[in-house]
XYZ file of C-alpha atoms in Angstrom:
664
model
C 78.469 -4.293 178.729
C 80.603 -2.146 176.386
C 78.764 -3.537 173.368
C 75.431 -2.767 175.055
C 76.500 0.814 175.835
C 77.762 1.355 172.277
C 74.496 0.043 170.836
C 72.531 2.322 173.134
C 74.678 5.284 172.059
C 73.881 4.532 168.411
C 70.167 4.262 169.232
C 70.199 7.687 170.892
C 72.217 9.151 167.999
C 69.604 7.831 165.543
C 66.848 9.345 167.691
C 68.822 12.602 167.737
C 69.012 12.561 163.924
C 65.223 12.550 163.617
C 64.739 15.060 166.451
C 67.178 17.329 164.577
C 64.764 17.246 161.627
C 61.698 18.092 163.763
C 61.272 21.713 162.673
C 57.869 23.239 163.414
C 57.082 26.589 161.802
C 60.772 27.055 161.076
C 62.019 26.463 164.634
C 63.342 23.384 166.415
C 63.935 23.994 170.127
C 63.365 20.252 170.635
C 66.891 19.567 169.356
C 68.429 21.766 172.053
C 66.134 20.240 174.683
C 67.141 16.738 173.593
C 70.844 17.569 173.945
C 70.355 19.225 177.342
C 68.431 16.215 178.664
C 71.196 13.944 177.357
C 73.830 15.993 179.214
C 71.849 15.827 182.457
C 71.144 12.082 182.275
C 74.630 10.880 181.313
C 74.034 9.863 177.699
C 76.782 9.748 175.058
C 76.579 13.440 174.194
C 79.031 13.463 171.278
C 77.145 10.788 169.368
C 73.895 12.661 169.991
C 75.410 15.917 168.712
C 76.476 14.126 165.531
C 72.940 12.810 165.126
C 71.304 16.187 165.823
C 73.546 18.198 163.494
C 73.218 15.552 160.793
C 69.430 15.717 161.043
C 69.357 19.525 160.914
C 71.723 19.537 157.931
C 69.282 17.397 155.912
C 66.534 20.019 156.298
C 68.485 22.606 154.290
C 68.137 25.337 156.935
C 71.738 26.579 157.156
C 70.747 29.605 159.238
C 68.949 27.590 161.924
C 71.558 24.830 161.875
C 74.224 27.442 162.581
C 72.143 29.050 165.339
C 71.338 25.802 167.140
C 74.904 24.594 166.622
C 76.243 27.605 168.537
C 73.698 27.129 171.314
C 74.519 23.414 171.642
C 78.239 24.247 171.752
C 77.582 26.697 174.601
C 75.587 24.030 176.434
C 78.438 21.548 176.065
C 80.902 24.094 177.439
C 78.522 24.935 180.275
C 78.236 21.349 181.452
C 81.954 20.730 181.132
C 82.933 23.669 183.362
C 83.643 22.259 186.824
C 82.313 25.359 188.577
C 78.844 24.766 187.107
C 78.698 21.077 187.996
C 76.295 21.897 190.837
C 73.498 22.552 188.323
C 73.398 18.843 187.487
C 70.300 17.352 189.039
C 68.636 20.765 189.257
C 66.405 20.344 186.262
C 64.412 23.568 186.414
C 67.541 25.690 186.834
C 69.228 23.889 183.950
C 66.167 24.325 181.732
C 66.036 28.044 182.545
C 69.751 28.544 181.772
C 69.591 26.831 178.368
C 66.427 28.784 177.520
C 68.353 31.994 178.151
C 71.248 30.663 176.059
C 68.849 29.936 173.190
C 67.474 33.470 173.356
C 71.016 34.859 173.309
C 71.900 32.575 170.391
C 68.848 33.798 168.466
C 69.861 37.441 168.977
C 73.549 36.896 168.140
C 72.819 34.816 165.038
C 70.181 37.277 163.808
C 72.654 40.135 164.123
C 75.436 38.156 162.437
C 73.285 37.232 159.439
C 71.591 40.671 159.454
C 68.178 39.038 159.768
C 65.071 40.675 161.153
C 64.763 39.581 164.754
C 61.359 38.109 165.649
C 61.110 38.580 169.406
C 57.896 36.567 169.665
C 59.621 33.652 167.977
C 62.485 33.932 170.467
C 60.075 33.924 173.436
C 58.061 30.983 172.107
C 61.228 29.003 171.328
C 62.576 29.613 174.833
C 59.314 28.542 176.467
C 59.124 25.380 174.341
C 62.761 24.624 175.126
C 62.207 25.051 178.877
C 59.274 22.622 178.810
C 60.993 20.118 176.505
C 64.084 19.929 178.750
C 61.950 19.023 181.795
C 59.883 16.505 179.842
C 62.795 14.935 177.941
C 64.787 14.462 181.180
C 62.001 12.337 182.668
C 61.745 10.342 179.460
C 65.488 9.697 179.193
C 65.692 8.742 182.869
C 62.916 6.227 182.303
C 64.577 4.803 179.189
C 68.011 4.739 180.813
C 67.029 3.063 184.098
C 63.926 0.983 183.405
C 61.403 2.110 180.828
C 58.848 -0.205 182.485
C 58.240 2.670 184.905
C 56.181 4.155 182.066
C 53.172 2.398 183.625
C 53.839 3.449 187.218
C 54.944 7.053 186.730
C 52.863 9.461 184.665
C 55.769 11.904 184.260
C 57.967 9.169 182.812
C 55.188 8.108 180.442
C 54.757 11.693 179.208
C 58.526 12.058 178.767
C 58.929 8.883 176.714
C 55.887 9.705 174.579
C 57.221 13.245 173.982
C 60.613 11.929 172.818
C 58.904 9.382 170.563
C 56.631 12.097 169.132
C 59.633 14.338 168.340
C 61.394 11.410 166.642
C 58.286 10.612 164.602
C 57.766 14.228 163.587
C 61.300 14.381 162.213
C 60.969 11.082 160.406
C 60.532 11.251 156.608
C 57.446 9.746 155.027
C 59.565 7.898 152.458
C 63.171 6.996 151.841
C 63.197 6.023 148.185
C 60.457 3.438 147.840
C 60.517 2.534 151.527
C 57.544 3.713 153.633
C 59.165 4.979 156.830
C 56.877 7.098 159.026
C 53.701 5.062 158.507
C 55.515 1.773 159.168
C 56.963 3.234 162.360
C 53.531 4.437 163.501
C 51.844 1.069 162.977
C 54.656 -0.899 164.625
C 54.836 1.442 167.621
C 51.047 1.277 168.038
C 51.174 -2.532 168.003
C 54.085 -2.532 170.457
C 52.599 -0.115 173.014
C 49.125 -1.650 172.944
C 50.463 -5.169 173.375
C 53.181 -4.393 175.919
C 51.800 -1.532 178.020
C 48.050 -2.008 177.761
C 45.132 0.077 176.604
C 45.792 3.356 178.458
C 49.299 4.109 177.208
C 48.675 2.294 173.923
C 45.653 4.431 173.048
C 47.413 7.648 174.081
C 50.321 6.888 171.757
C 47.963 5.793 168.964
C 46.169 9.146 169.037
C 49.411 11.168 169.175
C 51.279 9.202 166.502
C 48.267 9.090 164.175
C 47.780 12.841 164.544
C 51.442 13.457 163.671
C 51.194 11.139 160.660
C 48.051 12.962 159.500
C 49.793 16.327 159.856
C 52.898 15.182 157.972
C 51.024 13.515 155.135
C 48.120 15.963 154.899
C 45.701 13.016 155.129
C 43.475 13.687 158.166
C 41.725 10.329 157.668
C 44.736 8.542 159.152
C 43.881 9.762 162.661
C 40.380 8.291 162.827
C 41.237 5.141 160.855
C 44.232 4.077 162.965
C 42.580 4.944 166.296
C 39.422 2.968 165.517
C 41.521 0.041 164.275
C 43.605 0.040 167.464
C 40.566 0.156 169.785
C 38.820 -2.659 167.908
C 41.924 -4.850 167.868
C 42.503 -4.414 171.593
C 38.872 -5.228 172.406
C 38.973 -8.444 170.371
C 42.326 -9.445 171.872
C 40.969 -9.028 175.406
C 38.003 -11.214 174.436
C 40.157 -13.975 172.934
C 42.973 -13.490 175.498
C 45.549 -14.265 172.826
C 49.292 -13.919 172.498
C 51.458 -11.894 170.156
C 50.700 -13.892 167.000
C 46.933 -13.674 167.498
C 47.289 -9.947 168.228
C 49.108 -9.484 164.905
C 46.515 -11.538 162.981
C 43.656 -9.558 164.535
C 45.334 -6.286 163.595
C 45.828 -7.417 159.996
C 42.220 -8.605 159.628
C 40.700 -5.499 161.210
C 43.057 -3.174 159.310
C 41.969 -4.634 155.970
C 38.304 -4.735 157.032
C 38.446 -1.055 157.946
C 40.176 -0.327 154.662
C 37.594 -2.142 152.516
C 34.546 -0.740 154.344
C 35.431 2.749 155.585
C 38.912 4.101 154.991
C 40.347 3.665 151.497
C 43.592 5.351 152.528
C 44.598 2.267 154.526
C 44.704 0.160 151.359
C 46.919 2.341 149.225
C 50.157 0.742 148.094
C 52.047 2.627 150.811
C 49.487 1.673 153.454
C 49.660 -2.036 152.681
C 53.449 -1.965 152.535
C 53.530 -0.195 155.910
C 51.171 -2.581 157.721
C 52.831 -5.741 156.372
C 56.364 -4.596 157.207
C 55.291 -3.401 160.686
C 53.543 -6.697 161.435
C 56.555 -8.682 160.246
C 58.865 -6.795 162.618
C 56.297 -7.117 165.439
C 56.027 -10.900 165.049
C 59.775 -11.504 164.647
C 60.900 -9.161 167.447
C 62.800 -10.918 170.303
C 60.561 -12.396 173.001
C 62.435 -10.488 175.709
C 61.516 -7.215 174.036
C 57.850 -8.187 174.176
C 57.688 -9.232 177.820
C 54.740 -7.586 179.521
C 55.509 -4.875 182.025
C 54.413 -6.837 185.098
C 56.890 -9.745 184.254
C 59.893 -7.420 184.441
C 58.821 -4.845 187.043
C 61.140 -4.764 190.047
C 60.819 -1.356 191.698
C 61.410 -0.662 195.362
C 58.866 1.158 197.456
C 58.920 1.727 201.230
C 56.919 -0.568 203.498
C 53.310 0.481 204.070
C 52.751 2.614 207.127
C 49.091 1.829 207.856
C 48.107 0.575 211.344
C 46.771 -2.616 209.752
C 50.168 -3.338 208.189
C 51.773 -2.615 211.546
C 49.498 -5.118 213.265
C 50.348 -7.699 210.597
C 54.075 -7.169 211.194
C 53.580 -7.451 214.975
C 51.681 -10.717 214.496
C 54.519 -12.086 212.376
C 57.096 -11.068 214.966
C 55.025 -12.758 217.677
C 54.838 -15.921 215.566
C 58.619 -15.889 215.184
C 59.032 -15.393 218.941
C 56.641 -18.278 219.661
C 58.697 -20.507 217.362
C 61.872 -19.710 219.327
C 60.015 -20.464 222.589
C 58.969 -23.865 221.248
C 62.552 -24.606 220.241
C 63.704 -23.651 223.729
C 61.086 -25.987 225.195
C 62.198 -28.820 222.899
C 65.822 -28.416 224.038
C 64.900 -27.600 227.652
C 67.421 -28.776 230.230
C 69.990 -29.815 227.648
C 73.185 -28.261 226.371
C 74.770 -28.563 222.980
C 71.874 -27.398 220.826
C 74.373 -25.593 218.615
C 72.147 -22.543 218.056
C 74.275 -19.407 218.222
C 73.563 -15.693 218.224
C 74.730 -15.516 214.598
C 72.141 -18.139 213.598
C 69.361 -16.235 215.341
C 70.567 -13.005 213.741
C 70.383 -14.556 210.277
C 66.816 -15.689 210.919
C 65.736 -12.200 211.988
C 67.559 -10.603 209.039
C 65.826 -12.931 206.567
C 62.514 -12.242 208.290
C 62.854 -8.448 207.969
C 64.011 -8.726 204.352
C 60.768 -10.492 203.516
C 58.775 -7.607 204.973
C 60.575 -4.947 202.925
C 60.526 -6.321 199.362
C 57.540 -4.434 197.967
C 56.928 -4.012 194.232
C 54.230 -1.910 192.579
C 51.115 -3.263 190.923
C 50.459 -1.882 187.458
C 48.235 1.133 187.917
C 45.721 -0.081 185.358
C 45.337 -3.391 187.194
C 45.111 -1.684 190.575
C 42.387 0.608 189.241
C 40.438 -2.371 187.878
C 40.640 -4.166 191.241
C 39.517 -1.086 193.171
C 36.670 -0.450 190.720
C 35.398 -4.041 190.841
C 35.534 -4.162 194.651
C 33.782 -0.803 194.865
C 30.835 -2.283 192.966
C 30.518 -4.805 195.806
C 30.631 -2.152 198.500
C 34.284 -2.703 199.441
C 36.436 0.386 200.071
C 40.171 -0.178 199.455
C 42.666 1.850 201.436
C 45.771 0.486 199.719
C 47.098 -2.540 197.840
C 50.606 -3.879 198.382
C 52.459 -6.465 196.337
C 55.397 -8.308 197.928
C 57.929 -10.536 196.231
C 59.193 -12.939 198.873
C 62.643 -14.506 199.066
C 61.546 -17.406 196.875
C 60.501 -14.967 194.105
C 56.774 -15.597 194.620
C 54.211 -12.830 194.945
C 52.070 -12.012 197.948
C 49.187 -9.538 197.792
C 47.991 -7.476 200.771
C 44.776 -5.464 200.545
C 43.719 -3.124 203.334
C 39.957 -2.778 202.986
C 36.572 -2.486 204.679
C 32.948 -2.641 203.559
C 31.279 0.666 202.966
C 27.748 -0.461 203.620
C 25.451 -3.440 203.775
C 26.485 -7.003 204.523
C 29.965 -8.392 205.041
C 32.009 -9.607 202.072
C 33.898 -12.906 202.122
C 37.666 -12.722 201.682
C 37.370 -15.450 199.052
C 35.259 -13.083 196.918
C 38.040 -10.486 197.040
C 40.588 -13.172 196.182
C 38.681 -14.204 193.056
C 38.500 -10.594 191.848
C 42.240 -10.074 192.384
C 42.974 -13.370 190.612
C 40.874 -12.322 187.636
C 42.518 -8.900 187.278
C 46.111 -9.951 187.985
C 45.832 -13.221 186.023
C 47.558 -15.016 188.906
C 46.156 -17.905 190.943
C 46.104 -17.042 194.642
C 45.501 -18.616 198.039
C 44.350 -16.862 201.194
C 47.065 -17.041 203.836
C 46.366 -18.297 207.352
C 47.011 -14.823 208.778
C 44.381 -13.245 206.527
C 40.996 -12.066 207.673
C 38.205 -14.376 206.611
C 35.792 -11.531 205.849
C 35.827 -7.836 205.002
C 34.071 -6.053 207.848
C 33.153 -2.436 208.676
C 36.658 -1.858 210.098
C 39.792 -1.769 208.007
C 41.639 -5.076 207.995
C 44.337 -6.829 206.003
C 43.523 -9.507 203.455
C 46.641 -11.570 202.743
C 47.044 -13.697 199.625
C 49.927 -15.627 198.141
C 50.560 -17.215 194.758
C 48.944 -20.617 194.470
C 51.590 -23.305 193.947
C 51.662 -25.155 190.643
C 51.606 -28.513 192.447
C 49.963 -30.144 195.435
C 50.676 -33.365 197.300
C 48.424 -36.325 198.000
C 49.866 -38.435 200.805
C 49.270 -41.674 202.658
C 51.069 -43.030 205.757
C 51.203 -46.453 207.342
C 52.976 -46.756 210.724
C 53.324 -50.358 211.926
C 54.744 -51.926 215.079
C 56.754 -55.114 215.175
C 54.715 -56.175 218.218
C 51.003 -55.390 218.301
C 51.022 -54.461 222.007
C 54.049 -52.134 221.773
C 54.384 -48.604 220.427
C 56.342 -48.200 217.206
C 59.862 -46.809 217.467
C 59.331 -44.939 214.175
C 57.868 -41.449 213.935
C 56.881 -39.334 210.962
C 55.710 -35.845 210.069
C 53.896 -34.445 207.027
C 53.166 -30.735 206.897
C 53.620 -27.379 205.224
C 56.384 -24.971 206.102
C 56.861 -21.433 204.796
C 56.440 -20.321 201.162
C 54.841 -23.380 199.601
C 57.224 -26.033 200.924
C 55.919 -29.522 201.781
C 57.897 -31.321 204.499
C 58.007 -35.138 204.720
C 59.942 -36.736 207.608
C 60.606 -40.278 208.841
C 62.834 -41.101 211.792
C 63.562 -44.645 212.993
C 64.698 -44.877 216.610
C 67.203 -47.532 217.669
C 65.393 -50.665 218.776
C 61.692 -50.863 219.485
C 59.156 -49.544 221.893
C 58.858 -46.404 223.973
C 62.557 -45.481 224.193
C 63.044 -45.776 220.443
C 59.882 -43.765 219.852
C 61.080 -41.023 222.214
C 64.439 -40.752 220.404
C 62.918 -40.595 216.934
C 60.268 -38.158 218.145
C 63.013 -35.790 219.343
C 64.422 -35.717 215.819
C 61.004 -35.059 214.283
C 59.943 -32.375 216.778
C 63.283 -30.560 216.722
C 63.467 -30.371 212.944
C 59.847 -29.325 212.632
C 60.344 -26.440 215.073
C 63.613 -25.287 213.518
C 62.322 -25.360 209.947
C 59.067 -23.611 210.830
C 61.067 -20.923 212.640
C 62.915 -20.243 209.386
C 66.263 -21.921 210.033
C 68.237 -23.164 207.028
C 67.629 -26.857 206.265
C 71.231 -28.010 206.542
C 71.872 -25.898 209.617
C 68.769 -27.386 211.262
C 70.044 -30.929 210.670
C 73.459 -30.030 212.105
C 71.819 -28.499 215.184
C 69.700 -31.604 215.834
C 72.611 -33.993 215.241
C 74.876 -32.001 217.571
C 72.188 -31.824 220.235
C 71.406 -35.555 220.163
C 75.064 -36.641 219.925
C 75.812 -34.596 223.044
C 72.735 -35.878 224.858
C 73.002 -39.567 223.935
C 76.828 -39.838 224.041
C 76.589 -42.109 221.005
C 74.690 -44.764 222.980
C 71.484 -44.399 220.967
C 70.662 -42.946 217.609
C 67.880 -42.356 215.107
C 67.781 -42.265 211.343
C 66.715 -39.194 209.429
C 64.881 -39.320 206.106
C 63.650 -35.885 205.061
C 62.239 -34.544 201.833
C 61.221 -30.928 201.186
C 59.183 -30.370 198.030
C 58.875 -26.899 196.499
C 55.276 -26.918 195.299
C 55.953 -24.014 192.915
C 58.804 -25.582 190.958
C 58.258 -29.261 191.695
C 61.845 -29.663 192.922
C 62.395 -32.019 195.838
C 65.382 -31.789 198.187
C 66.229 -35.081 199.898
C 68.297 -35.308 203.107
C 69.410 -38.653 204.563
C 71.354 -39.807 207.610
C 71.351 -43.583 207.999
C 67.996 -43.737 206.233
C 66.556 -46.443 204.027
C 66.262 -46.136 200.256
C 63.708 -43.723 198.792
C 61.888 -44.696 195.600
C 60.571 -42.317 192.925
C 58.116 -43.790 190.425
C 57.427 -42.050 187.121
C 55.286 -44.172 184.815
C 57.266 -47.322 183.995
C 60.511 -46.034 185.522
C 61.780 -46.221 189.098
C 64.696 -44.298 190.616
C 66.252 -45.435 193.893
C 67.971 -42.910 196.177
C 70.233 -44.647 198.702
C 72.195 -43.502 201.733
C 75.444 -44.709 203.359
C 75.817 -42.018 206.038
C 75.690 -42.447 209.830
C 72.392 -41.932 211.682
C 71.657 -38.837 213.784
C 73.147 -38.685 217.282
C 76.238 -40.904 216.931
C 78.921 -38.275 216.327
C 78.510 -34.449 216.381
C 79.934 -33.906 212.890
C 78.097 -36.700 211.055
C 77.645 -36.005 207.337
C 74.140 -35.568 205.965
C 73.765 -36.787 202.389
C 71.584 -34.634 200.184
C 70.410 -34.411 196.598
C 67.776 -32.617 194.525
C 65.271 -34.182 192.129
C 62.938 -32.523 189.646
C 59.494 -33.987 190.130
C 56.614 -33.971 187.671
C 52.860 -34.364 187.902
C 51.752 -37.921 188.862
C 55.197 -38.885 190.201
C 54.995 -41.167 193.259
C 57.579 -40.834 196.052
C 57.845 -43.733 198.483
C 59.798 -43.165 201.721
C 60.245 -46.121 204.075
C 61.991 -46.916 207.338
C 64.456 -49.803 207.600
C 61.797 -52.107 209.043
C 59.857 -52.104 205.798
C 62.832 -53.280 203.727
C 64.164 -55.671 206.385
C 60.850 -57.528 206.306
C 61.426 -58.455 202.651
C 62.743 -62.033 202.732
C 64.974 -61.726 199.688
C 68.607 -60.760 199.316
C 68.037 -57.864 196.914
C 65.420 -56.049 198.966
C 65.491 -52.768 197.015
C 65.131 -54.641 193.724
C 62.104 -56.488 195.090
C 60.515 -53.191 196.160
C 61.316 -51.737 192.756
C 59.616 -54.617 190.920
C 56.662 -54.460 193.304
C 56.113 -50.779 192.486
C 56.617 -51.272 188.744
C 53.984 -54.021 188.647
C 51.506 -52.034 190.732
C 48.414 -50.523 189.104
C 47.739 -48.254 192.085
C 46.868 -44.683 191.144
C 46.454 -43.159 194.605
C 48.919 -43.038 197.524
C 46.520 -45.019 199.723
C 46.252 -47.812 197.168
C 50.017 -48.026 196.694
C 50.749 -47.886 200.444
C 48.247 -50.675 201.191
C 49.536 -52.815 198.328
C 53.160 -52.533 199.477
C 52.353 -53.186 203.158
C 50.061 -56.152 202.409
C 52.595 -57.703 200.040
C 55.545 -57.378 202.414
C 53.565 -58.583 205.441
C 52.408 -61.623 203.503
C 56.040 -62.590 202.884
C 56.615 -63.050 206.633
C 53.351 -64.608 207.609
C 51.685 -61.298 208.427
C 54.569 -60.293 210.733
C 57.315 -57.692 210.407
C 60.965 -58.014 211.436
C 61.027 -54.459 212.830
C 58.872 -51.400 213.321
C 58.022 -50.052 209.883
C 56.736 -46.789 208.401
C 55.909 -45.895 204.830
C 54.988 -42.498 203.362
C 53.636 -42.389 199.827
C 53.396 -38.951 198.238
C 51.920 -38.227 194.819
C 52.734 -34.955 193.051
C 49.629 -33.560 191.366
C 49.241 -30.495 189.149
C 47.091 -27.877 190.879
C 43.785 -27.044 189.224
């Protein structure tokens, strides 16, 4: 942290050096404005003063350096006096005070050096200083906190551009044989266009090119660099390329423009500038080049529209219904283990999900609104939520302005195209955009999906299986796979295993933590059954965004994971559910990849293998299988094992085969 702060202080001192050189018509109120903004935003003021005075000293204007030095000293004293501390944060008052100090400094210095006092110059300097303080404060706040706000706050964008313009204006054209200003202009144009998009990139291109033209006396720079930037951006949008392609396009178009229209681009200095700027652009750290929307993390209050309110109410009702179902599942029994603290945590997590809003880039939001408007859809507001699993959800409050209704899927495709994110319509979303405002709800499409197959077999054909299973989706792109094997066979065993399945399904869908849910169910069944009956638990939860699978086992049979010609076996030695209240649940996490096959089985499937090393037999069976779908593999395993025992099983048996597939 100290190294980072020191480096930042040196950066600001270097900026101050060039701002100190930014004299326009013999005056430089920007230097005083830069120092004032630094004082008000908590920068390292002493380093900045060194940079400013050093820059002014290189211009050879002893008179002005002395004048601004006195004014900056007065500003330092002003902000160090405890009685004036209340002006901090009051930007307009601070700007007015330093403007008055500059005017006083002008008068005092003029009298001291017996110079003719130009009152118009004093007035103009004070006005420029007042404006520069206000603008520089916004820019420094943006740079200091998160300069990504340049795309969400116009005042911040203007402030950062103004500081950059002052730095550029004070930058020399050459230092020895090194081309400085032109290299800086080309690199900064590349950087802003690539990182912040066309709006801010073009604005900076025009401003920086105009400054370069003014400094060099070559007006052709303005038109040449602006046309080059626009053409490069258009081609990059067409090819949808990365940083390297962007650099190549700029080089090709720069030289094309130089050969055909603007000779000034191909001077020795021009070629040296473009090549050095491109080299720095290509070799710059990847983190520096992250696009704004990958790093944005700004807080905004929850939307206050009636439609958002109805959505929240619906979610609360869904949560309440989940608790009612849990109560029904545990009806008439004690020992569920659900406490007020557990319920409180669920509600707290629920409300946190509602409040984590982040802004959409304004350029993207404008593109979405414009495209929907062409289809007769009027957008009231767009909200972007980052949920607890760091995935985005988009909420659009909209209605049709005229004509026929518009399908929600049409809106989804437009948002996907503009945001460059694959989306799914949520269950709570409206299916169409109608004449009344309504909420369209979308979430990031997971990177993976699951193909599954289940075979549930009874030991006796005329008796219900004691095994039960569940396959379904829970919140935020999680796939839940469950097998429970009740003790014995028949209806009683089925009822016991079904209690495990139903209880866990309700708890997990209500938002309870996975491990806490297992403890609750184990405690409940241990109290109810007094250890006289039990059920196994084999549970896997797959995060379809990351491909990570969490496996939980209590007394469960081995799980097999097949990846090409390799099989992993995940075994369990823990007690089943319902024997003792504090039984340990074994758990592990596995990274899964596309085309992996997960095979979960109950004990009956393995017990029906008439060999001593049952898991090894299953492993060899799966390795030798050519099945490519879950149904094929499930049928092949069941048929093979049944054939070993003369088409009979030693116990009730269940198999779930799940294939992880990359989403299209």
